[in-house]
GROMACS .gro file of C-alpha atoms in nm:
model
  380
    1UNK     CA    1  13.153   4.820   2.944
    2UNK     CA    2  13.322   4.526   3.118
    3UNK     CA    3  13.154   4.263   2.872
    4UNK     CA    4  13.269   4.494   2.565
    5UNK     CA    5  13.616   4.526   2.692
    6UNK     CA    6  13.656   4.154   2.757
    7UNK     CA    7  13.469   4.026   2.438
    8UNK     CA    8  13.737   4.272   2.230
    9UNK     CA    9  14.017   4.118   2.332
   10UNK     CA   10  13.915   3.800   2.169
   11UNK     CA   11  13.784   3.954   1.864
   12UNK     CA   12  14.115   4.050   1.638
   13UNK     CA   13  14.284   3.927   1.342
   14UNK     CA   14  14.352   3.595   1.574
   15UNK     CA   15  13.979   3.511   1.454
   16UNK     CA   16  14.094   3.534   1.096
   17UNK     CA   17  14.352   3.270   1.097
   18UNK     CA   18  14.108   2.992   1.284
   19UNK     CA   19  13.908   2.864   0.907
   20UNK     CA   20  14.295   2.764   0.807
   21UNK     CA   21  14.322   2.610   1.200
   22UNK     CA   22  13.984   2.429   1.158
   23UNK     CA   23  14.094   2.257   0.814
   24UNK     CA   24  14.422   2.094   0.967
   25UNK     CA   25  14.206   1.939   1.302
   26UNK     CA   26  13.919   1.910   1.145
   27UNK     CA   27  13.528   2.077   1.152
   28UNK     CA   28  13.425   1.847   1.475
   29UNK     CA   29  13.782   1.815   1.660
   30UNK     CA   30  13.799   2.182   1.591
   31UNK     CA   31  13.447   2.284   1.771
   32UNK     CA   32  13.497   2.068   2.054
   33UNK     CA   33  13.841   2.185   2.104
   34UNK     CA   34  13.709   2.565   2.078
   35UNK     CA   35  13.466   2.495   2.322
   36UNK     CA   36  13.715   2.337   2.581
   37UNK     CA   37  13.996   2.602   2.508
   38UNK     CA   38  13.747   2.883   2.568
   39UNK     CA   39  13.638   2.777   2.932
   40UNK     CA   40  13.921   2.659   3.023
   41UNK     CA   41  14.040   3.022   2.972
   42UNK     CA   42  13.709   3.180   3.125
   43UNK     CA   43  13.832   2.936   3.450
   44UNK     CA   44  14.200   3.012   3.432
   45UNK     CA   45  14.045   3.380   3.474
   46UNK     CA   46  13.840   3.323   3.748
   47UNK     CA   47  14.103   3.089   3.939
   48UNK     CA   48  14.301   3.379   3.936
   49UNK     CA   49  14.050   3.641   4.102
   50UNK     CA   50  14.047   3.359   4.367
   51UNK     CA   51  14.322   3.370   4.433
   52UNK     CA   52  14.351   3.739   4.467
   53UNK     CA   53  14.092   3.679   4.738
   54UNK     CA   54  14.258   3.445   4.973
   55UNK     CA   55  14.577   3.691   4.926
   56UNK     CA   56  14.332   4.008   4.993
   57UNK     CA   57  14.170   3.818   5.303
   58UNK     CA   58  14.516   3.690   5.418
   59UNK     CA   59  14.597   4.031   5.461
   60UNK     CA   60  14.329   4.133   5.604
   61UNK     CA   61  14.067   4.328   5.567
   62UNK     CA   62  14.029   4.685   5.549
   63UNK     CA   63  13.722   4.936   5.487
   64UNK     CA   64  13.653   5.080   5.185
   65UNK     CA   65  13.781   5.449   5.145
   66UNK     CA   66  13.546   5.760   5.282
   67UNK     CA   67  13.356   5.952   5.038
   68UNK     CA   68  13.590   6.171   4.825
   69UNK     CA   69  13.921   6.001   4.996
   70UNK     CA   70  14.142   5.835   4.726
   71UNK     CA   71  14.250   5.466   4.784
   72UNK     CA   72  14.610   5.460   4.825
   73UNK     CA   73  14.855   5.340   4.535
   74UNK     CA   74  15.005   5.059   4.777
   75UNK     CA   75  14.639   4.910   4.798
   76UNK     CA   76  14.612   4.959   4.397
   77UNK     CA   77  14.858   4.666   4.311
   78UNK     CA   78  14.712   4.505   4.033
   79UNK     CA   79  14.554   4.127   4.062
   80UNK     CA   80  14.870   3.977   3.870
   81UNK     CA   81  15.135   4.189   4.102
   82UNK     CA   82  14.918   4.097   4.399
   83UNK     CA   83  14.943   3.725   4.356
   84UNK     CA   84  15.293   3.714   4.255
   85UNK     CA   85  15.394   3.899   4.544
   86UNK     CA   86  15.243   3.711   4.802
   87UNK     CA   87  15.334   3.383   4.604
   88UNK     CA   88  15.766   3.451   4.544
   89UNK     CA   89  15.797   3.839   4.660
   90UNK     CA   90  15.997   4.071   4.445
   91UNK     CA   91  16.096   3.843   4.206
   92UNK     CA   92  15.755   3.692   4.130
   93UNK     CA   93  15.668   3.994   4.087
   94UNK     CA   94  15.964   4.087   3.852
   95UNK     CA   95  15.869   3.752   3.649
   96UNK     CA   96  15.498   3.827   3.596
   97UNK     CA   97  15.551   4.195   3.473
   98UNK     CA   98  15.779   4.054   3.225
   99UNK     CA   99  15.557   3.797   3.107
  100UNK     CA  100  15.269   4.053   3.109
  101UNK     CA  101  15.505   4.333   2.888
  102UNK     CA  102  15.657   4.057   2.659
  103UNK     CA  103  15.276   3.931   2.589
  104UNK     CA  104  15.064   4.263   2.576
  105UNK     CA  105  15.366   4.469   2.354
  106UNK     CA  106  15.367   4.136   2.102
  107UNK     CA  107  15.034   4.149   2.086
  108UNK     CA  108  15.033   4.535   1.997
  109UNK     CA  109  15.348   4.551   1.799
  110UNK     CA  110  15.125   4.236   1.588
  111UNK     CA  111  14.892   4.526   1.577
  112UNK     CA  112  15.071   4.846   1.496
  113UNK     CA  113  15.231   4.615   1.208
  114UNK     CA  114  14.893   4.538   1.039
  115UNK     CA  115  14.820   4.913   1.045
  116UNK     CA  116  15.071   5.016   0.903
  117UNK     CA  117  15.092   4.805   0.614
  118UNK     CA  118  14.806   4.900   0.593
  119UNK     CA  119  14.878   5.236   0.504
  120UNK     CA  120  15.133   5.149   0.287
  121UNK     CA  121  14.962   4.930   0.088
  122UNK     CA  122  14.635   5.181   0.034
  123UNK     CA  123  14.776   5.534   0.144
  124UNK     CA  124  15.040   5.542  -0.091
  125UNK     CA  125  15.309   5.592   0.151
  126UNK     CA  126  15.637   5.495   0.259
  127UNK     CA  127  15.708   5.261   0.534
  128UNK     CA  128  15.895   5.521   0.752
  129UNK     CA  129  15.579   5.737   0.677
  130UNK     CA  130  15.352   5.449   0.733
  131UNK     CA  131  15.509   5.417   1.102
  132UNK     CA  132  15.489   5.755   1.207
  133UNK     CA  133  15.165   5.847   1.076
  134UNK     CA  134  15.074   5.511   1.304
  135UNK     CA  135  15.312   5.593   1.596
  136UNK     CA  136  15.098   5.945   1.603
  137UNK     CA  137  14.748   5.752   1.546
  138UNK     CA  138  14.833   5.446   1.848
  139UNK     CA  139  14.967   5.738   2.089
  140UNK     CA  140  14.654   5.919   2.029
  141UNK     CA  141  14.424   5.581   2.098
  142UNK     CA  142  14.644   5.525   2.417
  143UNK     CA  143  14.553   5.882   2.636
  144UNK     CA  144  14.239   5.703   2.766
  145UNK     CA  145  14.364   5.649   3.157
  146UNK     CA  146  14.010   5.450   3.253
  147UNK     CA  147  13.893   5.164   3.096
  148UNK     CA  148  13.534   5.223   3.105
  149UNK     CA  149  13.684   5.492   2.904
  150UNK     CA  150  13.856   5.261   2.642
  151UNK     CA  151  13.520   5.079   2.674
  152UNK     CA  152  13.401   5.323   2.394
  153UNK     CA  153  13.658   5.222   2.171
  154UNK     CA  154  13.619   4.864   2.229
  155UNK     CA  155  13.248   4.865   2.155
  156UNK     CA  156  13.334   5.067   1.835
  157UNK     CA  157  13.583   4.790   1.732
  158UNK     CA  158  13.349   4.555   1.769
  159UNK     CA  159  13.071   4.733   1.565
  160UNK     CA  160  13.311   4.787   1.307
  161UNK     CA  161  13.437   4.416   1.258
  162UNK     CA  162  13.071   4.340   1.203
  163UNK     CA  163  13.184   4.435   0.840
  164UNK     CA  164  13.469   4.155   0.797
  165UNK     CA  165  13.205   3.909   0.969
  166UNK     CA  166  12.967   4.003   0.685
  167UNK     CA  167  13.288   4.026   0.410
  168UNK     CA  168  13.341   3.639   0.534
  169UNK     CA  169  12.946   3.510   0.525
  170UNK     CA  170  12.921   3.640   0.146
  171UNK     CA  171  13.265   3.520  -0.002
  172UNK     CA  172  13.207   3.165   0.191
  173UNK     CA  173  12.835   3.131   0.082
  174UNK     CA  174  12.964   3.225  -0.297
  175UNK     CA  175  13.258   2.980  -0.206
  176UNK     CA  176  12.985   2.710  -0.117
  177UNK     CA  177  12.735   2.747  -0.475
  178UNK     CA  178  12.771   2.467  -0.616
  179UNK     CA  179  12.683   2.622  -0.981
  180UNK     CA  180  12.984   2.872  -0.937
  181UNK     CA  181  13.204   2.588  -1.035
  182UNK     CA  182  13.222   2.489  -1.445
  183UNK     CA  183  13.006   2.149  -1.440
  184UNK     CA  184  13.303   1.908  -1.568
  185UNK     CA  185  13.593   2.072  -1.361
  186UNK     CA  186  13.819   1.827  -1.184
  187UNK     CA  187  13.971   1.841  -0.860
  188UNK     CA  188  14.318   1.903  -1.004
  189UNK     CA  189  14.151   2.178  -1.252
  190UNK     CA  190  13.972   2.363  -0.996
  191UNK     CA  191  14.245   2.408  -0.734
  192UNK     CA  192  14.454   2.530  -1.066
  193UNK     CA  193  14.207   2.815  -1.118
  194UNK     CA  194  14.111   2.902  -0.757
  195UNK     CA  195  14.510   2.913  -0.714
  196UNK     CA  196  14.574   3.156  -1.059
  197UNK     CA  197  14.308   3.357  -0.887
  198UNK     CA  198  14.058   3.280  -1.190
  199UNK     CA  199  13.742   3.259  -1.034
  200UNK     CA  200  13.810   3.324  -0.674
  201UNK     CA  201  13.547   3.269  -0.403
  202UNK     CA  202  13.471   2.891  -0.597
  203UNK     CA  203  13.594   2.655  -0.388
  204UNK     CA  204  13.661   2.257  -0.429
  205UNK     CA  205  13.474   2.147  -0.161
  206UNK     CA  206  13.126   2.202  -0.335
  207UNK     CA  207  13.059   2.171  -0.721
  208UNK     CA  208  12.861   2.037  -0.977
  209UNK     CA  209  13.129   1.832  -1.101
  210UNK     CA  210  13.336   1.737  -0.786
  211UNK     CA  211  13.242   1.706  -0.400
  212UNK     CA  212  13.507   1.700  -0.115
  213UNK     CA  213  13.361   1.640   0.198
  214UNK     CA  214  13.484   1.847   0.518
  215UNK     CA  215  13.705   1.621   0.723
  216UNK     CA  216  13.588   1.625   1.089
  217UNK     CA  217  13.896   1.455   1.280
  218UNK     CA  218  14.246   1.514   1.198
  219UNK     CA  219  14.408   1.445   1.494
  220UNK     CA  220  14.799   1.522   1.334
  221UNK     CA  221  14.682   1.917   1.290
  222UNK     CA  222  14.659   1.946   1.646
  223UNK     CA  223  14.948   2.151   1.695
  224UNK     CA  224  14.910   2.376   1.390
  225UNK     CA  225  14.550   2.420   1.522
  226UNK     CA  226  14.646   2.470   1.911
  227UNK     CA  227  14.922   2.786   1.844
  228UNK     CA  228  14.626   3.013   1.679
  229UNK     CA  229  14.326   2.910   1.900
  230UNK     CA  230  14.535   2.988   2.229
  231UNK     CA  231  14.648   3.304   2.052
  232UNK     CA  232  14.261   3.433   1.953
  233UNK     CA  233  14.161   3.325   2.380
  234UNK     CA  234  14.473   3.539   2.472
  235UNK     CA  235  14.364   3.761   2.720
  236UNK     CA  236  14.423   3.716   3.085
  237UNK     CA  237  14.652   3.975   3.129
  238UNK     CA  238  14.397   4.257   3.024
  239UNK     CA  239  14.120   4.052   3.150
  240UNK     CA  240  14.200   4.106   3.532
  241UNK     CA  241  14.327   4.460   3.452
  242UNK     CA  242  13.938   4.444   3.373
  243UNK     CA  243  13.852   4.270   3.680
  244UNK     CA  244  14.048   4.555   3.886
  245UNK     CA  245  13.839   4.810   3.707
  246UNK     CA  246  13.504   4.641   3.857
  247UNK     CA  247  13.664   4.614   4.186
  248UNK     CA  248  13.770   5.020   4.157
  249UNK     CA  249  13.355   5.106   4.076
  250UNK     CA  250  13.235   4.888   4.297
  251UNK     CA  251  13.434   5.059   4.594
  252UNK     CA  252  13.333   5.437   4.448
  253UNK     CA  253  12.962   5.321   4.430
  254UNK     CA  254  12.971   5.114   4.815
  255UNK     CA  255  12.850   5.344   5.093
  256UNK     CA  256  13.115   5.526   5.303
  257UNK     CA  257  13.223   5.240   5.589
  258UNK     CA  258  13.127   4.959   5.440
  259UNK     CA  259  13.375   4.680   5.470
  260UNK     CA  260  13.597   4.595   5.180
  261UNK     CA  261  13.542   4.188   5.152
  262UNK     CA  262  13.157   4.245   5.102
  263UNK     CA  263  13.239   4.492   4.802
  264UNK     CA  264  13.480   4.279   4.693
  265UNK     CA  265  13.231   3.958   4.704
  266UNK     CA  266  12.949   4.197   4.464
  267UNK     CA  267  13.254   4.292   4.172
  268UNK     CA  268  13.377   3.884   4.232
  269UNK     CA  269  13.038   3.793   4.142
  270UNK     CA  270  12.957   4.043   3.853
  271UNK     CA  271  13.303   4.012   3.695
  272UNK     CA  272  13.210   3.598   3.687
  273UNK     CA  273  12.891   3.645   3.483
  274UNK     CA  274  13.055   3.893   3.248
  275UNK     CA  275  13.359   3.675   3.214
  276UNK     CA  276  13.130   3.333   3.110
  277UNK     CA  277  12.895   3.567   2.892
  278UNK     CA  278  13.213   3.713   2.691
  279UNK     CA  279  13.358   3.365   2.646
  280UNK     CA  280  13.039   3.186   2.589
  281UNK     CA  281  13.008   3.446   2.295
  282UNK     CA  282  13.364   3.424   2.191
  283UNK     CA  283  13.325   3.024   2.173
  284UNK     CA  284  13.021   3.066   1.914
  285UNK     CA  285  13.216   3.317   1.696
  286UNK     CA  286  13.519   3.140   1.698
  287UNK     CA  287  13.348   2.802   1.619
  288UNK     CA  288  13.134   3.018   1.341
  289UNK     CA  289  13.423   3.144   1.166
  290UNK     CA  290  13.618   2.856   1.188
  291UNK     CA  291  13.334   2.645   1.011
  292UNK     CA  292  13.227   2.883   0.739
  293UNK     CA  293  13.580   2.994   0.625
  294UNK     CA  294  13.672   2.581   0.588
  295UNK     CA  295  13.349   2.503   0.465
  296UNK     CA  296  13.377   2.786   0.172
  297UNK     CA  297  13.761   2.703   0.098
  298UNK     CA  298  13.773   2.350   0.183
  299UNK     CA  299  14.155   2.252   0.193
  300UNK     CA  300  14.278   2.589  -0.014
  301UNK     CA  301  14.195   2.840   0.282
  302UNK     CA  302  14.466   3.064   0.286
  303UNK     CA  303  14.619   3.147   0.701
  304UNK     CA  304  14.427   3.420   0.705
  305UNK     CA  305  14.078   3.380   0.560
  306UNK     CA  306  14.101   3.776   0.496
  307UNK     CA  307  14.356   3.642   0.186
  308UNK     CA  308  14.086   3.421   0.039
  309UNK     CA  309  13.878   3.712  -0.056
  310UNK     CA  310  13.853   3.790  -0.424
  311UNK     CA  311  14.074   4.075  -0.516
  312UNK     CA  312  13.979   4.400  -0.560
  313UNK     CA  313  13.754   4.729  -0.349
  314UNK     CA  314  13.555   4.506  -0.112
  315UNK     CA  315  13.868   4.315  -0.034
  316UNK     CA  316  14.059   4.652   0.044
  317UNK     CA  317  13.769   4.770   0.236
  318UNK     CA  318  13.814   4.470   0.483
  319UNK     CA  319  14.151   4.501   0.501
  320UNK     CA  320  14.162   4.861   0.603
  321UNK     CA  321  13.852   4.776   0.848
  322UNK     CA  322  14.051   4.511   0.975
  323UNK     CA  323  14.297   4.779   1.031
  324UNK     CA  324  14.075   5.012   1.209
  325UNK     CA  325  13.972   4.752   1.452
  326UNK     CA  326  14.316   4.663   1.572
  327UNK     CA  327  14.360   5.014   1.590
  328UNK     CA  328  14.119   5.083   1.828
  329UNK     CA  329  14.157   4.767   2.014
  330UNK     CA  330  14.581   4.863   2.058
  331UNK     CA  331  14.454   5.118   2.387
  332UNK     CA  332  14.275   4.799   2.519
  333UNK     CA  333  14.578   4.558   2.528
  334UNK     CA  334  14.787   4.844   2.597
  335UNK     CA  335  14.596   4.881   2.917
  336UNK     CA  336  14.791   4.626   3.147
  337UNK     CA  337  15.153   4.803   3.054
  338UNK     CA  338  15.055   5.134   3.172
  339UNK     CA  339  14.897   4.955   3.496
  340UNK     CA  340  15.214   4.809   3.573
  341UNK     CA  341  15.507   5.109   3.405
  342UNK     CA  342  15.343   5.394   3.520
  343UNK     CA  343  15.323   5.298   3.918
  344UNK     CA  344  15.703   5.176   3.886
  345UNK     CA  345  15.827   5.498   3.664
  346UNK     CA  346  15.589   5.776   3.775
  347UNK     CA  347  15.576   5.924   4.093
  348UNK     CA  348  15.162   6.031   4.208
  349UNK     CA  349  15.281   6.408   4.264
  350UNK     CA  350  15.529   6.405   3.998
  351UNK     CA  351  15.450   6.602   3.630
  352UNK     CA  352  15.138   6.620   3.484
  353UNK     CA  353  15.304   6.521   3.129
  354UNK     CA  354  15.528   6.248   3.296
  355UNK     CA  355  15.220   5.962   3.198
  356UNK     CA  356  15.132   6.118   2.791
  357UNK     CA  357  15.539   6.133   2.781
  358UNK     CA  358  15.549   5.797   2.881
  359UNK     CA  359  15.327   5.621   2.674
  360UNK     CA  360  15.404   5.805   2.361
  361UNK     CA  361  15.804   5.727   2.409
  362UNK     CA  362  15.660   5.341   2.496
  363UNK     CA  363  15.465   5.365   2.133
  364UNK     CA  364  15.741   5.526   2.011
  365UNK     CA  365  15.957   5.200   2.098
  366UNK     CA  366  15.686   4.990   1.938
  367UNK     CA  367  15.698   5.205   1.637
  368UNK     CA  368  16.076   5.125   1.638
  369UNK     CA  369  16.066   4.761   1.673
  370UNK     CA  370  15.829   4.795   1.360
  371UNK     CA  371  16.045   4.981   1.095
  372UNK     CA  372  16.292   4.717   1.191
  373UNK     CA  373  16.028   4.426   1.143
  374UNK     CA  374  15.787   4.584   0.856
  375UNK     CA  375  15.566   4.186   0.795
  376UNK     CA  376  15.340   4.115   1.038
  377UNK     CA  377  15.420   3.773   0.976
  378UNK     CA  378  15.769   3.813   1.078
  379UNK     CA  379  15.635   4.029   1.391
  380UNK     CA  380  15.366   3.781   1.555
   0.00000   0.00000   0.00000
């Protein structure tokens, strides 16, 4: 469930914009650069659990909870409000929930955005329609309080963007025929048609008549390369709100008495070999994508590689896919703003509908911020 929840967060529409990252670097700068940006990640992660250990054993340590006695919310602090704490007190902690809530509600409003044009563009509705009907959908997604709960949903998104994955192979391969193209087209001709949408899915970079080879340094596209590959890696804020979850079942499954470093040694080590299996993965998908969406568009692949697709029901079927993934991936990356609202807002014997209230009216803002910023575009 870990390895699902963790491998999610890096599999979004972020994926979809790396073919248009991997043309301005270039196909070799562009895997090695993958490659470094994904561990590096993986052992900003792990630096951070730690040092949530030296601040756990500074403190000292403390026996895991009886059988059937609840750990106390004090001892609950989250990894991130644990460091910050012990690093600059109240107002590191102050700092890091911000960064954490401006992050994680970007992400989802990014989300929430997609969905709903989404809807508008294929439902035949309104905008203001669009949001609510999405507003109801996102609140619905976000009543999961566990995440080996919201595990389920993750592994569904996943399953489900299988379908774009295969969407991309077939339009690139078709892309990459070099018979698709008419056999005394010129470079100037071709990007014409590809461009009035004449025979989309033929692309310059192969053809009978003209060859463009794929350029493998271009060390000026660094920048417009860096912004979306640190944006698909984006996920240490729900990635120790994962790491917490490990350290939660791994105290529930300990025997009664035993003491709390040796648990927390066990989760340290299983949350490390989930965290470089999930990246290790997420490195050869983003590298894979990258290289076949270039490859198949050459220099004309559009910021999205969903846009490159022909026109027409298969392209609409990926697009409202798409839209289902993000949809189900919005309780995931939701998960780290009810970890640190609801123990600041909600008191543990207060009203049973304070926490559904809570995130619905938080959705609800989201929703809000949306109808005020309908393109996704102008959102992310």
């Amino acid at each position: 469930r870990a390895f699902a929840n963790l491998l999610k967060t890096m599999v979004g529409a972020g994926v979809l914009t790396l073919p248009r990252a991997t043309m301005q670097f270039g196909l070799l700068a562009s895997a090695v650069g993958v490659t470094v940006a994904g561990y590096l990640s993986a052992a900003a992660i792990l630096l951070a659990v730690k040092c949530n250990s030296k601040v756990r054993d500074a403190e000292g340590e403390r026996p895991a909870p009886a059988e059937g006695e609840e750990e106390k919310r004090g001892d609950d602090d989250g990894t991130w409000t644990r460091i910050a704490r012990a690093s600059y007190g109240r107002s590191g902690v102050a700092l890091v929930a911000s960064a954490i809530l401006i992050a994680q509600l970007g992400v989802c409003a990014a989300y929430f955005d997609f969905v709903t044009s989404t809807l508008v563009d294929h439902g035949n509705l309104t905008h203001l329609r669009a949001v609510a009907v999405t507003w109801v959908l996102m609140t619905g997604v976000s009543m999961p309080r566990e995440l080996k709960s919201v595990a389920v949903l993750s592994m569904a998104g996943l399953l489900t963007y299988v379908y774009v994955l295969v969407l991309l192979a077939s339009f690139a391969s078709e892309a990459l025929d070099c018979s698709a193209g008419p056999p005394n087209a010129t470079m100037n001709s071709i990007e014409c048609a590809l461009l009035a949408e004449q025979f989309a899915g033929t692309a310059p970079i192969c053809h009978a008549g003209v060859r463009r080879q794929p350029t493998l340094v271009r060390m000026g596209g660094f920048g417009a390369w860096f912004g979306p590959a640190i944006f698909a890696f984006e996920g240490l804020g729900t990635a120790l709100g994962i790491y917490d979850a490990i350290v939660v079942s791994a105290h529930e499954r300990a025997p009664a008495g035993t003491r709390s470093e040796g648990v927390r040694c066990a989760a340290d080590a299983s949350f490390r070999a989930v965290v470089y299996a999930a990246y290790s993965c997420g490195v050869v998908l983003y590298i894979a994508v990258g290289s076949i969406g270039y490859l198949g568009w050459g220099e004309l692949v559009p910021g999205t590689v969903l846009d490159a697709f022909p026109h027409g029901a298969v392209r609409d079927s990926g697009e409202d896919v798409l839209a289902v993934v993000l949809g189900l991936t919005f309780a995931l990356q939701m998960n780290p703003v009810w970890g640190l609202l609801e123990p600041a807002l909600l008191r543990r014997d207060g009203c049973r509908l304070a926490w559904p209230l809570l995130r619905g009216g938080v959705v609800g803002l989201i929703a809000f911020g949306c109808w005020l910023v309908p393109k996704v575009e102008g959102m992310v």
